[in-house]
Amino acid sequence: MGNDETVRFLIHLFNGRWFMVFASFLIMACAGATYLFGTYSKDIKSTLGYDQTTLNLLGFFKDLGANVGVLSGLIAEVTPTWFVLTIGSAMNFVGYFMIWLTVTGKVAKPKVWQMCLYICIGANSQNFANTGALVTCVKNFPESRGVMLGLLKGYVGLSGAIMTQLYFAIYGNDSKSLILLIAWLPAAVSLVFVYLIREKKVVRQRNELSVFYQFLYISIFLALFLMAMNIAEKQVHFSKAAYAASATICCVLLFVPLTVSVKQEIEVWNMKKLPIEEPSEVKVEKPKKEVDLDQDKTAKVDLEEKETKSCFLTVFSPPPRGEDYTILQALLSTDMIILFVATFCGLGSSLTAVDNLGQIGESLGYPNHTVSSFVSLVSIWNYFGRVFSGFVSEYLLAKYKLPRPLMMTLVLLLSCAGHLLIAFPVPGSVYIASILMGFSFGAQLPLLFAIISELFGLKYYSTLFNCGQLASPLGSYILNVRVTGMLYDREALKQLAAQGLTRKDVKDLTCLGSQCFKLPFVILAAVTFFGALVALVLAMRTREFYKGDIYKKFRESHESESEIVVSDSRKS
């Protein structure tokens, strides 16, 4: 290549769909800081003297911020993607930096509502990263949305384990400094790629799915490496240099997908340089006057329909499943209400379990380092759940026309088993429970987002996929704060009373023993089982829809665009 051609190729590379996918992987790999709450929550509890109910209230506001993404969705509808990512970066840094200043004693002890505000702002930034990167990728690869969602949410799932390796390498075993890392790293990565994430012209490549499988294999290798490090750190004492080496390998593996992206962009570049052959089929086209007349008639009919029917009048007259619903049509539809209830039960219970993982380990007598391994296990298996549900549900849908809601039913049943292992613990059961809960928690999100995109269309997807998560913090508040937190504190007060002490005699309220989380997790298992039954109802309702070709309209759209491109090229 000459210098000019090299420059043109680099411009093509940075503007390409595949490079944007790589950039989105890195943004998502730093967008799961909320899953590390179990690692640093003990610092907040001990430093500020909170009881479990107050700590769980803080966890609820974290979940509220992480899942109420309507604001980011609405902003994305009217502003460019770079603006959405920039807002998210600022919110991430401000929220978590204030928490770090608090736990390190650099500022005066804030009130509880202020801490709730800080963590809500920091966690809400995750939605801006999701809306900016994830929604844009789905729109750029509409026929591979299940696979794309699985990969992107998979990297979010791995982010907890990735950031754990980085903080060990940079700050050592200081969980307070983990909060500082959470504050600056995701913000910096989003800002680096802020202008590269945007909607591109969709031109489907024949090898598209095979490229995603290459990304999958790379991410699986990264996940296995992180799991190996997690096991090794429990068996051998790691020095600072060993942690640095582990973090370096982790970063290298994060950048391996760049080679795949560059290779694909080279192929696209070379295809553009090839001469366009005359098509073998002759397409019969209408005379220009007839085309213009048809377009005028269509436009006139559309205009008349818009004038006679407002969005409020059509709320309860939605289009067929798979077509573009309005926001109100989708939110008030029976399918969305059923999905809301299933999400309330499934994700609400899963968030409660993940947020209490630190206290579960403490109550059962596990040391701090082992508790960190539970969090890493949840993060790694969270990844496996996300890519599994994305790729496997796409395969089952394509080959057997299996409805995605049925996959959600099976995932929620698996989650029930994890909750019961916490309720009735045996030696080593928390390790297995961490794997089951991490896998099932991760698997639910890609399924939820894919189902919303398939049932209600992509026109208002930025807003609808964020609305779909609203059930999650509501479930977290009821199940985490009002059920788990209160039952834990009641058991802890019983233990204090048995020792002749009162709440005023201790700084933070701690419960020890298997009874601490027994009843709460029996309740979580029952709620999750009910959610599985609700998801099964949605599977029955949508089975006919999933038997059809749900991606047909996207293929037709791409074919018509390709014809236009060929026609324009022939004219030139």
Coordinates of C-alpha atoms in Angstrom, one line a residue:
M1 CA 0.0 0.0 0.0
G2 CA 1.1 3.6 -0.7
N3 CA 0.9 6.2 2.0
D4 CA -2.4 7.6 0.7
E5 CA -4.0 4.2 0.4
T6 CA -2.8 3.3 3.9
V7 CA -4.5 6.4 5.3
R8 CA -7.7 5.6 3.4
F9 CA -7.6 2.1 4.8
L10 CA -7.1 3.2 8.4
I11 CA -10.1 5.6 8.0
H12 CA -12.1 2.6 6.6
L13 CA -10.9 0.4 9.5
F14 CA -11.9 2.9 12.2
N15 CA -15.3 3.5 10.6
G16 CA -16.0 -0.2 9.9
R17 CA -18.7 -2.4 11.6
W18 CA -16.2 -5.0 12.7
F19 CA -13.8 -2.5 14.4
M20 CA -16.8 -1.1 16.2
V21 CA -17.6 -4.6 17.5
F22 CA -14.1 -4.8 19.0
A23 CA -14.5 -1.4 20.6
S24 CA -17.8 -2.5 22.0
F25 CA -16.2 -5.6 23.5
L26 CA -13.8 -3.4 25.5
I27 CA -16.5 -1.0 26.6
M28 CA -18.6 -4.0 27.8
A29 CA -15.6 -5.6 29.5
C30 CA -15.5 -2.6 31.8
A31 CA -19.3 -2.1 32.2
G32 CA -20.1 -4.7 34.9
A33 CA -18.7 -2.9 37.9
T34 CA -22.1 -3.4 39.7
Y35 CA -21.3 -7.2 40.0
L36 CA -18.3 -6.4 42.2
F37 CA -20.5 -5.0 45.0
G38 CA -20.1 -8.2 46.9
T39 CA -16.3 -7.6 47.1
Y40 CA -16.3 -4.0 48.4
S41 CA -19.6 -4.0 50.3
K42 CA -18.0 -5.2 53.5
D43 CA -15.7 -2.1 53.4
I44 CA -18.8 0.1 53.2
K45 CA -20.5 -1.8 56.0
S46 CA -17.6 -1.7 58.4
T47 CA -16.4 1.9 57.6
L48 CA -19.8 3.5 57.9
G49 CA -21.3 1.1 60.6
Y50 CA -24.3 -0.1 58.5
D51 CA -26.5 -3.0 59.4
Q52 CA -27.5 -5.5 56.7
T53 CA -30.8 -3.8 55.9
T54 CA -29.1 -0.5 55.3
L55 CA -26.4 -2.2 53.2
N56 CA -29.1 -4.0 51.2
L57 CA -30.9 -0.6 50.7
L58 CA -27.6 0.6 49.2
G59 CA -27.5 -2.5 47.0
F60 CA -31.1 -1.8 45.9
F61 CA -30.2 1.7 44.7
K62 CA -27.2 0.1 42.9
D63 CA -29.6 -2.2 41.1
L64 CA -32.1 0.6 40.6
G65 CA -29.4 2.7 38.8
A66 CA -28.1 -0.3 36.9
N67 CA -31.5 -1.3 35.5
V68 CA -33.5 1.9 35.1
G69 CA -32.1 2.9 31.8
V70 CA -35.2 4.7 30.4
L71 CA -33.4 8.0 30.6
S72 CA -30.4 6.7 28.5
G73 CA -32.8 5.2 26.0
L74 CA -34.7 8.4 25.5
I75 CA -31.5 10.4 25.2
A76 CA -30.2 8.0 22.6
E77 CA -33.4 8.5 20.6
V78 CA -32.6 12.2 20.1
T79 CA -28.8 12.5 20.4
P80 CA -25.8 10.9 18.8
T81 CA -24.1 7.9 20.4
W82 CA -21.0 9.8 21.3
F83 CA -23.1 12.0 23.5
V84 CA -24.7 9.1 25.3
L85 CA -21.3 7.5 26.0
T86 CA -19.8 10.8 27.3
I87 CA -22.6 11.2 29.8
G88 CA -22.1 7.7 31.0
S89 CA -18.4 8.2 31.5
A90 CA -19.0 11.3 33.6
M91 CA -21.7 9.6 35.7
N92 CA -19.5 6.6 36.3
F93 CA -16.5 8.6 37.5
V94 CA -18.5 11.0 39.8
G95 CA -20.6 8.3 41.4
Y96 CA -17.9 5.8 42.3
F97 CA -15.2 8.4 43.0
M98 CA -17.5 9.9 45.7
I99 CA -17.9 6.4 47.3
W100 CA -14.1 5.9 47.3
L101 CA -13.6 9.3 49.0
T102 CA -16.2 8.2 51.6
V103 CA -14.8 4.8 52.5
T104 CA -11.2 6.1 52.6
G105 CA -12.2 8.8 55.0
K106 CA -11.2 11.7 52.7
V107 CA -14.6 13.3 53.1
A108 CA -17.0 13.5 56.1
K109 CA -19.4 10.6 56.6
P110 CA -22.3 11.2 54.3
K111 CA -25.9 10.5 55.1
V112 CA -27.4 7.2 53.9
W113 CA -29.5 8.9 51.2
Q114 CA -26.3 10.5 49.8
M115 CA -24.5 7.2 49.6
C116 CA -27.6 5.8 47.8
L117 CA -27.4 8.7 45.4
Y118 CA -23.7 8.1 44.7
I119 CA -24.0 4.4 43.9
C120 CA -27.2 5.0 41.9
I121 CA -25.5 7.5 39.7
G122 CA -22.4 5.3 39.3
A123 CA -24.4 2.2 38.5
N124 CA -26.7 4.1 36.1
S125 CA -23.7 4.9 33.9
Q126 CA -23.8 1.2 32.9
N127 CA -27.0 1.8 31.0
F128 CA -25.4 4.6 28.9
A129 CA -22.6 2.1 27.9
N130 CA -25.3 -0.5 27.1
T131 CA -27.4 1.8 25.1
G132 CA -24.5 3.3 23.3
A133 CA -22.6 0.1 22.4
L134 CA -25.0 -2.8 22.7
V135 CA -28.1 -1.3 21.0
T136 CA -25.9 0.1 18.2
C137 CA -24.3 -3.3 17.6
V138 CA -27.8 -5.0 17.5
K139 CA -28.9 -2.5 14.9
N140 CA -25.7 -3.0 12.9
F141 CA -26.1 -6.9 13.0
P142 CA -29.9 -7.4 13.2
E143 CA -29.9 -11.0 11.9
S144 CA -27.3 -12.0 14.4
R145 CA -28.8 -10.2 17.4
G146 CA -28.9 -13.3 19.7
V147 CA -25.3 -14.1 19.1
M148 CA -24.3 -10.4 19.4
L149 CA -26.2 -9.9 22.6
G150 CA -24.7 -13.1 24.1
L151 CA -21.1 -12.0 23.3
L152 CA -21.5 -8.4 24.4
K153 CA -23.3 -9.3 27.7
G154 CA -20.8 -12.1 28.1
Y155 CA -18.0 -9.5 28.3
V156 CA -20.1 -7.6 30.8
G157 CA -20.3 -10.8 32.8
L158 CA -16.5 -11.3 32.7
S159 CA -15.8 -7.7 33.7
G160 CA -15.9 -8.5 37.4
A161 CA -13.2 -11.1 37.1
I162 CA -11.2 -8.9 34.7
M163 CA -11.3 -5.9 37.0
T164 CA -10.4 -8.1 39.9
Q165 CA -7.2 -9.2 38.2
L166 CA -6.4 -5.6 37.3
Y167 CA -6.9 -4.3 40.8
F168 CA -4.8 -7.1 42.4
A169 CA -2.0 -6.1 39.9
I170 CA -2.3 -2.3 40.4
Y171 CA -3.4 -1.9 44.1
G172 CA -2.7 -5.3 45.7
N173 CA -5.3 -6.8 48.1
D174 CA -6.9 -3.5 49.0
S175 CA -10.6 -3.7 48.2
K176 CA -11.1 0.0 48.9
S177 CA -8.9 0.8 45.9
L178 CA -11.1 -1.5 43.8
I179 CA -13.7 1.3 44.0
L180 CA -11.2 3.8 42.7
L181 CA -10.4 1.5 39.7
I182 CA -14.1 1.1 39.1
A183 CA -14.4 4.9 39.0
W184 CA -11.7 5.8 36.4
L185 CA -11.2 2.7 34.2
P186 CA -14.7 2.3 32.6
A187 CA -14.9 6.1 32.1
A188 CA -11.5 6.2 30.3
V189 CA -12.3 3.2 28.0
S190 CA -15.7 4.7 26.9
L191 CA -14.0 8.1 26.1
V192 CA -11.3 6.5 24.0
F193 CA -13.9 4.9 21.6
V194 CA -16.6 7.5 22.0
Y195 CA -16.5 8.5 18.3
L196 CA -16.2 5.0 16.8
I197 CA -19.5 3.6 18.1
R198 CA -22.4 4.5 15.8
E199 CA -24.8 3.0 13.4
K200 CA -23.3 1.7 10.1
K201 CA -24.9 0.7 6.8
V202 CA -26.0 -3.0 7.2
V203 CA -24.4 -5.2 4.5
R204 CA -24.6 -8.8 5.6
Q205 CA -21.5 -11.0 4.8
R206 CA -21.9 -14.7 4.1
N207 CA -19.3 -15.6 6.8
E208 CA -20.8 -13.3 9.4
L209 CA -21.8 -16.1 11.8
S210 CA -18.4 -17.8 11.5
V211 CA -16.7 -14.5 12.5
F212 CA -18.9 -14.4 15.6
Y213 CA -17.8 -17.9 16.5
Q214 CA -14.2 -16.8 16.2
F215 CA -15.0 -14.0 18.8
L216 CA -16.7 -16.7 20.9
Y217 CA -13.7 -19.0 21.0
I218 CA -11.4 -16.1 22.0
S219 CA -13.8 -15.0 24.8
I220 CA -14.1 -18.6 26.0
F221 CA -10.3 -18.8 26.2
L222 CA -10.3 -15.6 28.2
A223 CA -12.9 -16.9 30.6
L224 CA -11.0 -20.2 31.1
F225 CA -7.8 -18.2 31.8
L226 CA -9.6 -16.1 34.4
M227 CA -11.0 -19.3 36.0
A228 CA -7.6 -20.9 36.1
M229 CA -6.2 -17.8 37.8
N230 CA -9.0 -17.8 40.2
I231 CA -8.2 -21.4 41.2
A232 CA -4.4 -20.8 41.2
E233 CA -4.7 -17.8 43.5
K234 CA -6.4 -20.0 46.1
Q235 CA -3.8 -22.7 45.9
V236 CA -0.6 -20.6 45.7
H237 CA 0.3 -17.2 47.2
F238 CA 0.6 -14.7 44.4
S239 CA 3.2 -12.0 44.6
K240 CA 2.7 -8.5 43.1
A241 CA 4.8 -9.5 40.1
A242 CA 2.6 -12.6 39.5
Y243 CA -0.6 -10.5 39.6
A244 CA 1.0 -8.1 37.2
A245 CA 1.9 -11.0 34.8
S246 CA -1.7 -12.4 35.1
A247 CA -3.2 -8.9 34.4
T248 CA -0.9 -8.5 31.4
I249 CA -2.0 -11.8 29.8
C250 CA -5.6 -10.8 30.5
C251 CA -5.2 -7.5 28.6
V252 CA -3.5 -9.3 25.7
L253 CA -6.5 -11.7 25.5
L254 CA -8.8 -8.7 25.5
F255 CA -7.1 -7.3 22.4
V256 CA -6.9 -10.6 20.4
P257 CA -10.4 -9.9 18.9
L258 CA -8.8 -6.9 17.2
T259 CA -7.0 -9.2 14.8
V260 CA -10.3 -10.8 13.8
S261 CA -11.8 -7.3 13.3
V262 CA -8.9 -6.1 11.2
K263 CA -9.0 -9.2 9.0
Q264 CA -12.7 -8.7 8.3
E265 CA -12.2 -5.0 7.5
I266 CA -9.4 -6.0 5.1
E267 CA -11.8 -8.3 3.3
V268 CA -14.4 -5.7 3.1
W269 CA -11.8 -3.2 1.8
N270 CA -10.7 -5.6 -0.9
M271 CA -14.3 -6.4 -1.9
K272 CA -14.9 -2.7 -2.5
K273 CA -11.9 -2.6 -4.8
L274 CA -13.1 -5.5 -7.0
P275 CA -15.0 -4.6 -10.2
I276 CA -18.7 -5.3 -10.0
E277 CA -19.9 -8.0 -12.3
E278 CA -23.1 -7.7 -14.3
P279 CA -25.9 -9.6 -12.5
S280 CA -27.0 -12.8 -14.2
E281 CA -30.7 -12.2 -13.5
V282 CA -32.6 -9.3 -15.2
K283 CA -34.8 -7.5 -12.8
V284 CA -38.0 -6.2 -14.2
E285 CA -38.5 -2.6 -13.0
K286 CA -41.6 -0.5 -13.1
P287 CA -41.5 2.7 -15.2
K288 CA -40.5 5.7 -13.2
K289 CA -44.0 7.3 -13.5
E290 CA -45.6 4.2 -12.0
V291 CA -43.1 4.0 -9.2
D292 CA -43.7 7.7 -8.4
L293 CA -47.4 7.2 -8.5
D294 CA -47.2 4.2 -6.1
Q295 CA -45.0 6.1 -3.7
D296 CA -47.4 9.1 -3.8
K297 CA -50.3 6.8 -3.0
T298 CA -48.4 5.1 -0.2
A299 CA -47.4 8.4 1.3
K300 CA -50.9 9.7 1.1
V301 CA -52.4 6.6 2.9
D302 CA -49.7 6.8 5.6
L303 CA -50.4 10.5 6.1
E304 CA -54.2 9.9 6.4
E305 CA -53.6 7.1 8.9
K306 CA -51.4 9.3 11.0
E307 CA -53.9 12.1 11.0
T308 CA -56.9 9.9 11.9
K309 CA -55.1 7.7 14.5
S310 CA -52.9 9.2 17.2
C311 CA -50.4 7.0 19.2
F312 CA -52.9 7.0 22.1
L313 CA -55.7 5.6 20.0
T314 CA -53.6 2.8 18.7
V315 CA -52.3 1.7 22.1
F316 CA -54.5 -1.3 22.3
S317 CA -54.4 -2.1 18.5
P318 CA -50.8 -3.2 18.2
P319 CA -49.3 -4.6 15.0
P320 CA -48.5 -8.3 14.6
R321 CA -45.6 -9.7 16.7
G322 CA -42.3 -8.8 15.2
E323 CA -43.4 -5.5 13.6
D324 CA -42.4 -2.2 15.1
Y325 CA -44.5 -1.4 18.1
T326 CA -44.8 2.1 19.5
I327 CA -43.4 2.5 23.1
L328 CA -46.9 2.6 24.6
Q329 CA -48.1 -0.4 22.5
A330 CA -45.2 -2.5 23.7
L331 CA -45.4 -1.5 27.4
L332 CA -49.1 -2.1 27.7
S333 CA -49.1 -5.4 25.7
T334 CA -49.9 -8.7 27.5
D335 CA -46.6 -10.1 26.3
M336 CA -44.6 -7.3 27.9
I337 CA -46.5 -7.6 31.2
I338 CA -45.8 -11.4 31.3
L339 CA -42.2 -10.7 30.5
F340 CA -42.1 -8.1 33.3
V341 CA -43.4 -10.6 35.9
A342 CA -40.9 -13.2 34.8
T343 CA -38.1 -10.7 35.0
F344 CA -39.2 -9.5 38.4
C345 CA -39.0 -13.0 39.8
G346 CA -35.9 -14.2 38.0
L347 CA -33.6 -11.2 37.9
G348 CA -34.9 -9.8 41.2
S349 CA -33.9 -13.1 42.9
S350 CA -30.6 -13.4 41.1
L351 CA -29.6 -9.8 42.0
T352 CA -30.5 -10.4 45.6
A353 CA -28.3 -13.6 45.7
V354 CA -25.3 -11.8 44.0
D355 CA -25.5 -8.7 46.2
N356 CA -25.5 -10.8 49.4
L357 CA -22.6 -13.1 48.3
G358 CA -20.1 -11.4 50.5
Q359 CA -22.3 -11.7 53.6
I360 CA -23.2 -15.3 52.7
G361 CA -19.5 -16.3 52.7
E362 CA -18.9 -14.4 56.0
S363 CA -21.9 -16.1 57.7
L364 CA -20.7 -19.5 56.7
G365 CA -17.1 -18.8 58.0
Y366 CA -15.2 -18.4 54.7
P367 CA -12.2 -16.1 54.7
N368 CA -12.1 -12.8 52.8
H369 CA -10.0 -14.1 49.9
T370 CA -12.4 -17.0 49.4
V371 CA -15.3 -14.6 49.3
S372 CA -13.5 -12.8 46.5
S373 CA -13.3 -16.1 44.7
F374 CA -17.1 -16.5 44.9
V375 CA -17.5 -13.1 43.3
S376 CA -15.1 -14.1 40.5
L377 CA -16.9 -17.4 40.0
V378 CA -20.2 -15.6 39.6
S379 CA -18.6 -13.2 37.1
I380 CA -17.0 -16.0 35.0
W381 CA -20.1 -18.2 35.0
N382 CA -22.2 -15.1 34.4
Y383 CA -20.2 -14.9 31.1
F384 CA -20.8 -18.5 30.2
G385 CA -24.5 -18.1 30.9
R386 CA -24.7 -15.0 28.6
V387 CA -22.8 -16.5 25.6
F388 CA -24.6 -19.9 26.1
S389 CA -28.0 -18.3 26.0
G390 CA -27.1 -16.1 23.1
F391 CA -25.6 -18.7 20.9
V392 CA -27.6 -21.8 21.9
S393 CA -30.9 -20.0 21.8
E394 CA -30.1 -18.7 18.4
Y395 CA -29.1 -22.3 17.2
L396 CA -32.3 -23.8 18.8
L397 CA -34.4 -21.1 17.2
A398 CA -32.9 -21.6 13.7
K399 CA -32.9 -25.4 13.7
Y400 CA -35.9 -26.4 15.9
K401 CA -37.9 -23.1 16.0
L402 CA -37.7 -23.3 19.8
P403 CA -39.2 -20.2 21.4
R404 CA -36.7 -18.1 23.4
P405 CA -39.1 -17.8 26.4
L406 CA -38.9 -21.6 26.8
M407 CA -35.1 -21.2 27.2
M408 CA -35.8 -18.6 29.9
T409 CA -38.0 -21.1 31.8
L410 CA -35.2 -23.7 31.9
V411 CA -32.7 -21.1 33.0
L412 CA -35.0 -20.0 35.9
L413 CA -35.4 -23.6 37.0
L414 CA -31.6 -23.9 37.2
S415 CA -31.5 -20.7 39.3
C416 CA -33.8 -22.4 41.8
A417 CA -31.2 -25.1 42.4
G418 CA -28.6 -22.5 43.2
H419 CA -30.8 -20.7 45.8
L420 CA -31.6 -24.0 47.5
L421 CA -27.9 -24.8 47.9
I422 CA -27.5 -21.5 49.8
A423 CA -30.6 -22.2 51.9
F424 CA -29.4 -25.7 52.8
P425 CA -25.6 -25.5 52.7
V426 CA -23.1 -28.4 52.8
P427 CA -19.3 -28.2 52.7
G428 CA -18.3 -26.6 49.4
S429 CA -21.9 -25.9 48.3
V430 CA -21.3 -22.2 48.0
Y431 CA -18.8 -22.8 45.2
I432 CA -21.5 -24.8 43.2
A433 CA -24.2 -22.3 44.1
S434 CA -21.9 -19.4 42.8
I435 CA -21.6 -21.3 39.5
L436 CA -25.3 -22.0 39.1
M437 CA -26.4 -18.5 40.2
G438 CA -23.8 -16.8 38.0
F439 CA -24.7 -18.9 34.9
S440 CA -28.5 -18.5 35.3
F441 CA -28.2 -14.8 36.1
G442 CA -26.1 -14.2 33.0
A443 CA -28.3 -16.3 30.8
Q444 CA -31.4 -14.3 31.6
L445 CA -30.3 -10.9 30.2
P446 CA -29.5 -11.8 26.5
L447 CA -32.7 -13.8 26.4
L448 CA -34.7 -10.8 27.8
F449 CA -33.2 -8.3 25.3
A450 CA -33.5 -10.7 22.3
I451 CA -37.2 -11.5 23.1
I452 CA -38.0 -7.7 23.4
S453 CA -36.3 -7.0 20.0
E454 CA -38.1 -9.9 18.3
L455 CA -41.6 -9.4 19.7
F456 CA -41.7 -5.5 19.5
G457 CA -39.3 -4.6 16.7
L458 CA -36.1 -2.5 16.6
K459 CA -37.6 1.0 15.9
Y460 CA -37.8 2.0 19.6
Y461 CA -35.4 -0.7 20.9
S462 CA -33.2 1.8 22.7
T463 CA -36.1 2.7 25.0
L464 CA -37.9 -0.7 25.1
F465 CA -34.9 -2.8 26.1
N466 CA -34.2 -0.3 29.0
C467 CA -37.9 -0.4 30.0
G468 CA -37.7 -4.2 30.0
Q469 CA -35.2 -4.1 32.9
L470 CA -37.4 -2.0 35.2
A471 CA -38.8 -5.1 36.9
S472 CA -35.3 -6.1 38.0
P473 CA -34.7 -3.3 40.6
L474 CA -38.3 -3.5 41.8
G475 CA -37.8 -7.2 42.4
S476 CA -34.4 -6.4 44.0
Y477 CA -36.0 -3.9 46.4
I478 CA -38.7 -6.3 47.6
L479 CA -36.7 -9.4 47.7
N480 CA -33.3 -7.9 48.9
V481 CA -34.3 -5.1 51.2
R482 CA -37.7 -6.0 52.4
V483 CA -37.2 -9.8 52.7
T484 CA -33.5 -10.9 52.8
G485 CA -32.1 -7.9 54.6
M486 CA -34.8 -7.8 57.3
L487 CA -34.8 -11.6 57.9
Y488 CA -30.9 -11.5 58.1
D489 CA -31.0 -8.6 60.7
R490 CA -33.7 -10.4 62.7
E491 CA -31.5 -13.5 63.0
A492 CA -28.5 -11.3 63.9
L493 CA -30.4 -9.6 66.6
K494 CA -31.4 -13.0 68.0
Q495 CA -27.7 -13.9 68.2
L496 CA -26.9 -10.6 70.0
A497 CA -29.7 -11.2 72.5
A498 CA -28.4 -14.7 73.2
Q499 CA -25.0 -13.0 74.1
G500 CA -26.7 -10.4 76.3
L501 CA -25.9 -7.6 73.9
T502 CA -28.0 -5.0 72.1
R503 CA -27.7 -3.3 68.7
K504 CA -26.0 -0.3 70.3
D505 CA -23.2 -2.4 71.7
V506 CA -21.8 -3.3 68.2
K507 CA -20.8 -1.1 65.3
D508 CA -22.1 -3.3 62.4
L509 CA -24.7 -6.0 62.7
T510 CA -23.3 -9.4 61.7
C511 CA -25.0 -12.8 61.6
L512 CA -23.0 -16.1 61.7
G513 CA -24.3 -19.6 60.8
S514 CA -26.4 -21.4 58.2
Q515 CA -29.6 -20.0 59.7
C516 CA -28.8 -16.4 58.5
F517 CA -29.9 -16.9 54.9
K518 CA -31.9 -20.1 55.2
L519 CA -35.5 -18.7 55.1
P520 CA -34.6 -15.8 52.7
F521 CA -33.3 -18.2 50.1
V522 CA -36.1 -20.7 50.4
I523 CA -38.4 -17.7 49.6
L524 CA -36.1 -16.7 46.6
A525 CA -36.3 -20.3 45.3
A526 CA -40.1 -20.3 45.5
V527 CA -40.3 -16.9 43.7
T528 CA -38.0 -18.0 41.0
F529 CA -40.0 -21.1 40.4
F530 CA -43.1 -19.0 40.0
G531 CA -41.2 -16.9 37.4
A532 CA -40.3 -20.0 35.5
L533 CA -44.0 -20.9 35.2
V534 CA -44.8 -17.4 34.0
A535 CA -42.0 -17.6 31.3
L536 CA -43.6 -20.9 30.2
V537 CA -46.9 -19.1 29.7
L538 CA -45.1 -16.6 27.4
A539 CA -43.4 -19.5 25.5
M540 CA -46.9 -21.0 24.8
R541 CA -48.3 -17.7 23.7
T542 CA -45.4 -17.1 21.2
R543 CA -44.8 -20.6 19.9
E544 CA -46.6 -19.9 16.6
F545 CA -44.6 -16.6 16.1
Y546 CA -41.3 -18.4 16.6
K547 CA -42.3 -21.1 14.1
G548 CA -42.2 -18.5 11.4
D549 CA -39.2 -16.7 9.8
I550 CA -38.7 -13.9 12.2
Y551 CA -35.7 -12.4 10.4
K552 CA -37.4 -12.4 6.9
K553 CA -38.0 -8.7 6.8
F554 CA -34.3 -7.9 7.5
R555 CA -33.1 -10.2 4.7
E556 CA -35.6 -8.6 2.3
S557 CA -34.4 -5.1 3.3
H558 CA -30.8 -6.0 2.8
E559 CA -31.5 -7.6 -0.6
S560 CA -33.3 -4.4 -1.8
E561 CA -30.4 -2.3 -0.6
S562 CA -27.9 -4.5 -2.4
E563 CA -29.9 -4.1 -5.6
I564 CA -29.8 -0.3 -5.2
V565 CA -26.0 -0.5 -4.6
V566 CA -25.5 -2.6 -7.7
S567 CA -27.7 -0.4 -9.8
D568 CA -25.8 2.8 -8.7
S569 CA -22.5 1.1 -9.4
R570 CA -23.5 0.1 -12.9
K571 CA -24.7 3.7 -13.6
S572 CA -21.4 5.1 -12.5

